[in-house]
GROMACS .gro file of C-alpha atoms in nm:
model
  254
    1MET     CA    1   0.000   0.000   0.000
    2PRO     CA    2   0.121   0.360  -0.061
    3ARG     CA    3   0.151   0.433   0.311
    4SER     CA    4   0.369   0.125   0.366
    5ILE     CA    5   0.595   0.227   0.078
    6ARG     CA    6   0.628   0.578   0.218
    7SER     CA    7   0.709   0.442   0.563
    8ARG     CA    8   0.981   0.210   0.436
    9VAL     CA    9   1.138   0.474   0.214
   10GLY     CA   10   1.134   0.710   0.511
   11LEU     CA   11   1.329   0.456   0.719
   12ILE     CA   12   1.595   0.433   0.451
   13LEU     CA   13   1.625   0.812   0.429
   14SER     CA   14   1.652   0.837   0.807
   15LEU     CA   15   1.928   0.576   0.813
   16TYR     CA   16   2.143   0.761   0.557
   17ARG     CA   17   2.077   1.092   0.733
   18TRP     CA   18   2.192   0.944   1.065
   19MET     CA   19   2.504   0.788   0.908
   20HIS     CA   20   2.599   1.117   0.746
   21LEU     CA   21   2.537   1.310   1.070
   22HIS     CA   22   2.774   1.079   1.260
   23GLN     CA   23   3.031   1.097   0.977
   24LEU     CA   24   3.005   0.729   0.892
   25ILE     CA   25   2.968   0.821   0.524
   26ASP     CA   26   3.111   1.117   0.332
   27HIS     CA   27   2.786   1.229   0.177
   28ASP     CA   28   2.415   1.147   0.191
   29PRO     CA   29   2.307   0.994  -0.144
   30THR     CA   30   1.940   1.036  -0.051
   31ARG     CA   31   1.964   1.407   0.024
   32ASN     CA   32   1.738   1.513  -0.265
   33VAL     CA   33   1.507   1.211  -0.253
   34ARG     CA   34   1.148   1.300  -0.165
   35LEU     CA   35   0.899   1.074   0.002
   36PRO     CA   36   0.620   0.946  -0.225
   37ARG     CA   37   0.286   1.116  -0.186
   38VAL     CA   38  -0.004   0.930  -0.034
   39PRO     CA   39  -0.371   1.028   0.003
   40GLN     CA   40  -0.459   1.180   0.339
   41ARG     CA   41  -0.764   0.957   0.374
   42SER     CA   42  -0.852   0.634   0.201
   43MET     CA   43  -1.209   0.579   0.081
   44ARG     CA   44  -1.325   0.227   0.162
   45PRO     CA   45  -1.657   0.065   0.073
   46TYR     CA   46  -1.870  -0.074   0.354
   47LEU     CA   47  -2.188  -0.275   0.392
   48CYS     CA   48  -2.532  -0.136   0.464
   49ARG     CA   49  -2.746  -0.290   0.736
   50GLU     CA   50  -2.932  -0.528   0.503
   51ASP     CA   51  -2.610  -0.654   0.340
   52ALA     CA   52  -2.445  -0.698   0.680
   53ARG     CA   53  -2.740  -0.912   0.793
   54GLU     CA   54  -2.694  -1.132   0.485
   55TRP     CA   55  -2.323  -1.172   0.559
   56VAL     CA   56  -2.389  -1.273   0.921
   57ASP     CA   57  -2.656  -1.524   0.817
   58SER     CA   58  -2.422  -1.678   0.559
   59ALA     CA   59  -2.140  -1.710   0.812
   60MET     CA   60  -2.372  -1.866   1.071
   61GLY     CA   61  -2.496  -2.115   0.812
   62ASP     CA   62  -2.144  -2.251   0.747
   63PRO     CA   63  -1.965  -2.237   1.084
   64GLU     CA   64  -1.708  -2.510   1.015
   65ARG     CA   65  -1.505  -2.300   0.771
   66PRO     CA   66  -1.237  -2.071   0.920
   67ILE     CA   67  -1.344  -1.787   0.688
   68SER     CA   68  -1.688  -1.782   0.853
   69LEU     CA   69  -1.524  -1.707   1.188
   70LEU     CA   70  -1.303  -1.444   1.026
   71VAL     CA   71  -1.605  -1.271   0.873
   72LEU     CA   72  -1.779  -1.251   1.212
   73LEU     CA   73  -1.467  -1.125   1.391
   74TRP     CA   74  -1.414  -0.855   1.128
   75LEU     CA   75  -1.778  -0.756   1.094
   76LEU     CA   76  -1.919  -0.786   1.448
   77SER     CA   77  -1.606  -0.699   1.649
   78GLY     CA   78  -1.421  -0.458   1.419
   79LEU     CA   79  -1.087  -0.637   1.433
   80ARG     CA   80  -0.807  -0.532   1.202
   81PRO     CA   81  -0.759  -0.781   0.917
   82SER     CA   82  -0.457  -0.961   1.065
   83GLU     CA   83  -0.562  -0.956   1.432
   84PRO     CA   84  -0.786  -1.269   1.426
   85LEU     CA   85  -0.499  -1.470   1.279
   86GLN     CA   86  -0.301  -1.427   1.602
   87ILE     CA   87  -0.573  -1.555   1.839
   88THR     CA   88  -0.496  -1.884   2.014
   89GLY     CA   89  -0.700  -2.103   2.247
   90ARG     CA   90  -0.545  -1.943   2.555
   91ASP     CA   91  -0.678  -1.602   2.443
   92VAL     CA   92  -1.041  -1.718   2.470
   93LEU     CA   93  -1.176  -1.676   2.822
   94PRO     CA   94  -1.529  -1.704   2.970
   95ARG     CA   95  -1.705  -1.409   3.130
   96GLY     CA   96  -2.019  -1.542   3.289
   97ASP     CA   97  -2.229  -1.688   3.008
   98GLN     CA   98  -2.030  -1.500   2.743
   99LEU     CA   99  -1.685  -1.523   2.589
  100THR     CA  100  -1.403  -1.271   2.567
  101VAL     CA  101  -1.098  -1.280   2.348
  102THR     CA  102  -0.765  -1.110   2.423
  103LEU     CA  103  -0.606  -0.930   2.130
  104ARG     CA  104  -0.249  -0.817   2.086
  105ARG     CA  105  -0.286  -0.468   1.944
  106ARG     CA  106  -0.001  -0.427   1.699
  107LYS     CA  107  -0.061  -0.063   1.616
  108ASN     CA  108  -0.071   0.092   1.964
  109GLY     CA  109   0.093  -0.194   2.152
  110GLY     CA  110  -0.028  -0.390   2.452
  111SER     CA  111  -0.323  -0.625   2.472
  112GLN     CA  112  -0.696  -0.574   2.502
  113SER     CA  113  -0.990  -0.800   2.585
  114ILE     CA  114  -1.318  -0.761   2.399
  115LEU     CA  115  -1.658  -0.923   2.454
  116LEU     CA  116  -1.781  -1.140   2.167
  117PRO     CA  117  -2.141  -1.144   2.038
  118GLU     CA  118  -2.331  -1.469   2.080
  119GLU     CA  119  -2.311  -1.536   1.706
  120THR     CA  120  -1.932  -1.510   1.700
  121ALA     CA  121  -1.891  -1.712   2.022
  122GLU     CA  122  -2.107  -1.994   1.882
  123VAL     CA  123  -1.890  -2.027   1.572
  124LEU     CA  124  -1.562  -1.971   1.758
  125LEU     CA  125  -1.623  -2.265   1.994
  126LYS     CA  126  -1.620  -2.496   1.693
  127HIS     CA  127  -1.261  -2.391   1.618
  128VAL     CA  128  -1.104  -2.394   1.966
  129SER     CA  129  -0.852  -2.676   2.005
  130GLY     CA  130  -0.635  -2.647   2.313
  131VAL     CA  131  -0.383  -2.364   2.288
  132ARG     CA  132  -0.345  -2.389   1.912
  133PRO     CA  133  -0.424  -2.093   1.681
  134ILE     CA  134  -0.798  -2.053   1.626
  135ILE     CA  135  -0.764  -1.986   1.251
  136ARG     CA  136  -0.555  -2.254   1.079
  137ASN     CA  137  -0.479  -2.355   0.722
  138ALA     CA  138  -0.487  -2.710   0.590
  139ARG     CA  139  -0.150  -2.785   0.756
  140GLY     CA  140  -0.265  -2.656   1.094
  141GLU     CA  141  -0.056  -2.339   1.071
  142ILE     CA  142  -0.143  -1.971   1.096
  143PRO     CA  143  -0.250  -1.862   0.746
  144SER     CA  144  -0.104  -1.559   0.575
  145MET     CA  145  -0.312  -1.249   0.518
  146GLY     CA  146  -0.301  -1.323   0.144
  147LEU     CA  147  -0.456  -1.666   0.201
  148ALA     CA  148  -0.723  -1.518   0.429
  149THR     CA  149  -0.816  -1.268   0.157
  150HIS     CA  150  -0.832  -1.552  -0.096
  151TRP     CA  151  -1.067  -1.739   0.136
  152LEU     CA  152  -1.288  -1.430   0.158
  153ARG     CA  153  -1.311  -1.395  -0.220
  154ARG     CA  154  -1.414  -1.759  -0.259
  155TRP     CA  155  -1.662  -1.726   0.030
  156CYS     CA  156  -1.825  -1.425  -0.137
  157ARG     CA  157  -1.862  -1.609  -0.467
  158ARG     CA  158  -2.006  -1.915  -0.292
  159ASN     CA  159  -2.263  -1.707  -0.103
  160TYR     CA  160  -2.344  -1.476  -0.397
  161VAL     CA  161  -2.249  -1.155  -0.217
  162ALA     CA  162  -2.039  -0.869  -0.351
  163TYR     CA  163  -1.677  -0.883  -0.240
  164VAL     CA  164  -1.541  -0.613  -0.011
  165PRO     CA  165  -1.190  -0.626   0.140
  166PRO     CA  166  -1.145  -0.731   0.505
  167TYR     CA  167  -1.081  -0.377   0.625
  168SER     CA  168  -1.417  -0.270   0.483
  169LEU     CA  169  -1.583  -0.507   0.730
  170ARG     CA  170  -1.406  -0.319   1.009
  171VAL     CA  171  -1.534   0.009   0.862
  172THR     CA  172  -1.883  -0.147   0.852
  173TYR     CA  173  -1.853  -0.230   1.223
  174ILE     CA  174  -1.778   0.133   1.303
  175THR     CA  175  -2.037   0.297   1.077
  176LEU     CA  176  -2.325   0.062   1.159
  177GLY     CA  177  -2.230   0.071   1.525
  178LEU     CA  178  -2.274   0.448   1.523
  179GLU     CA  179  -2.600   0.415   1.329
  180SER     CA  180  -2.734   0.170   1.589
  181GLY     CA  181  -2.690   0.432   1.859
  182ALA     CA  182  -2.381   0.290   2.033
  183ASP     CA  183  -2.160   0.531   2.226
  184PRO     CA  184  -1.878   0.659   1.997
  185ARG     CA  185  -1.633   0.624   2.286
  186HIS     CA  186  -1.710   0.254   2.323
  187ILE     CA  187  -1.681   0.198   1.948
  188ALA     CA  188  -1.347   0.379   1.935
  189GLY     CA  189  -1.223   0.183   2.237
  190SER     CA  190  -1.320  -0.160   2.104
  191ALA     CA  191  -1.184  -0.085   1.758
  192ASP     CA  192  -0.860   0.061   1.902
  193HIS     CA  193  -0.933   0.388   1.723
  194THR     CA  194  -0.925   0.753   1.815
  195LEU     CA  195  -1.250   0.947   1.846
  196ALA     CA  196  -1.134   1.169   1.558
  197MET     CA  197  -1.104   0.870   1.322
  198THR     CA  198  -1.438   0.732   1.439
  199SER     CA  199  -1.599   1.071   1.368
  200TYR     CA  200  -1.439   1.069   1.022
  201TYR     CA  201  -1.602   0.735   0.936
  202ASP     CA  202  -1.932   0.861   1.076
  203ARG     CA  203  -1.912   1.169   0.853
  204LEU     CA  204  -1.849   0.955   0.545
  205HIS     CA  205  -2.139   0.729   0.637
  206GLY     CA  206  -2.374   1.019   0.706
  207SER     CA  207  -2.304   1.181   0.370
  208VAL     CA  208  -2.469   0.878   0.208
  209SER     CA  209  -2.722   0.738   0.455
  210HIS     CA  210  -2.846   1.070   0.595
  211ASN     CA  211  -2.778   1.307   0.310
  212PRO     CA  212  -3.044   1.583   0.301
  213GLY     CA  213  -3.014   1.629  -0.076
  214PRO     CA  214  -3.296   1.392  -0.187
  215GLY     CA  215  -3.533   1.531   0.076
  216LEU     CA  216  -3.441   1.886  -0.014
  217ALA     CA  217  -3.504   1.821  -0.384
  218ALA     CA  218  -3.848   1.674  -0.306
  219TRP     CA  219  -3.933   1.971  -0.082
  220ILE     CA  220  -3.829   2.224  -0.347
  221ARG     CA  221  -4.037   2.054  -0.617
  222GLU     CA  222  -4.343   2.015  -0.394
  223PRO     CA  223  -4.620   2.261  -0.490
  224SER     CA  224  -4.687   2.533  -0.239
  225LYS     CA  225  -5.004   2.476  -0.037
  226GLN     CA  226  -5.075   2.851  -0.011
  227SER     CA  227  -5.244   3.015  -0.308
  228GLU     CA  228  -5.082   3.313  -0.475
  229TYR     CA  229  -5.369   3.548  -0.379
  230PRO     CA  230  -5.548   3.419  -0.069
  231GLU     CA  231  -5.900   3.546  -0.015
  232THR     CA  232  -5.808   3.692   0.323
  233HIS     CA  233  -5.530   3.899   0.172
  234ASP     CA  234  -5.521   4.246   0.325
  235GLU     CA  235  -5.600   4.505   0.056
  236SER     CA  236  -5.392   4.762   0.246
  237SER     CA  237  -5.077   4.566   0.168
  238ARG     CA  238  -5.112   4.644  -0.202
  239VAL     CA  239  -4.906   4.937  -0.322
  240PRO     CA  240  -5.071   5.200  -0.550
  241SER     CA  241  -4.881   5.262  -0.870
  242PRO     CA  242  -4.826   5.616  -1.005
  243SER     CA  243  -5.117   5.559  -1.244
  244GLY     CA  244  -5.350   5.478  -0.956
  245ALA     CA  245  -5.364   5.100  -1.020
  246VAL     CA  246  -5.298   4.869  -0.735
  247GLU     CA  247  -4.986   4.658  -0.779
  248ARG     CA  248  -4.849   4.363  -0.591
  249PRO     CA  249  -4.558   4.444  -0.359
  250GLU     CA  250  -4.221   4.357  -0.510
  251LEU     CA  251  -3.987   4.104  -0.353
  252VAL     CA  252  -3.676   4.254  -0.202
  253ALA     CA  253  -3.352   4.059  -0.227
  254VAL     CA  254  -3.172   4.015   0.105
   0.00000   0.00000   0.00000
C-alpha cells in the first residue's frame, strides 16, 4: 500500500541521514530524494445494514469453515484484518455466560480483551482446540493475510455476495455501530481507534445514509399549499402605482 511504501522509504532516508550526521559516510546519497505522496484519507466501501445481515446469516450457516469465523470477527467486532490470525486457544476466556478474546494490538501496543457477540462465540467454539491458533490452514498453521483474503473472495462467490476487502468489514462495524446508537467512545475503544477517526467514518457514512439532498429536492419541487392570492389577503398591503392602479408588492432581495 502507498503508506507502507512511504514508511519504508522514510526509514531508509533516516538511516542515511543518521550515518551522514555521525560521519560514517562522506555524503548522503538520498539528500534530494522526496517521500512518495499518499492520500490523506482512504475511501473504503462498507456494507449497509441489510447486506451486513446477509453476511452474518451466511457465516452462521457454514460455521465449520475458518473464513466464517473471520467474517464474524471482522464484521461484528471490528478487528483489524490480521488480528484474528493471532488468536490462540489461551486467548479465549469465559465471562459469565459470554466469551471474551484477548487481542495483541499491533498498532498501539499492549493487549486488550473484547466481549464477543453470541453469534461469534457460537462459531468460535467450533474452532477452539487447546492452545493452538484458532484460525488454521490445511497444515494446521497460521495462514497468511493473502490466504485469508483468498478465502474471503471464494466465500463471497459461494454465497453470492459482492466482495469487499477485510478492512471494509471493520469500517462497517464502526459505521453501523454508530448508526445503531452505540456510544462513539465505546466503538473507538473496542476498535482501538481515536475518536477523531471514528468521527471521520461517521461523517463519510452520514453523507450517504443521511444526506439531506434527496429530501431537499423533493421539498423544493413540492407545490406550495398557499395560493398566490389568498381570499383573506389584506388590501392595504397592495401598493398603489403612479397611475392609480394597485400593484403587488415587489420582492426585495436580502
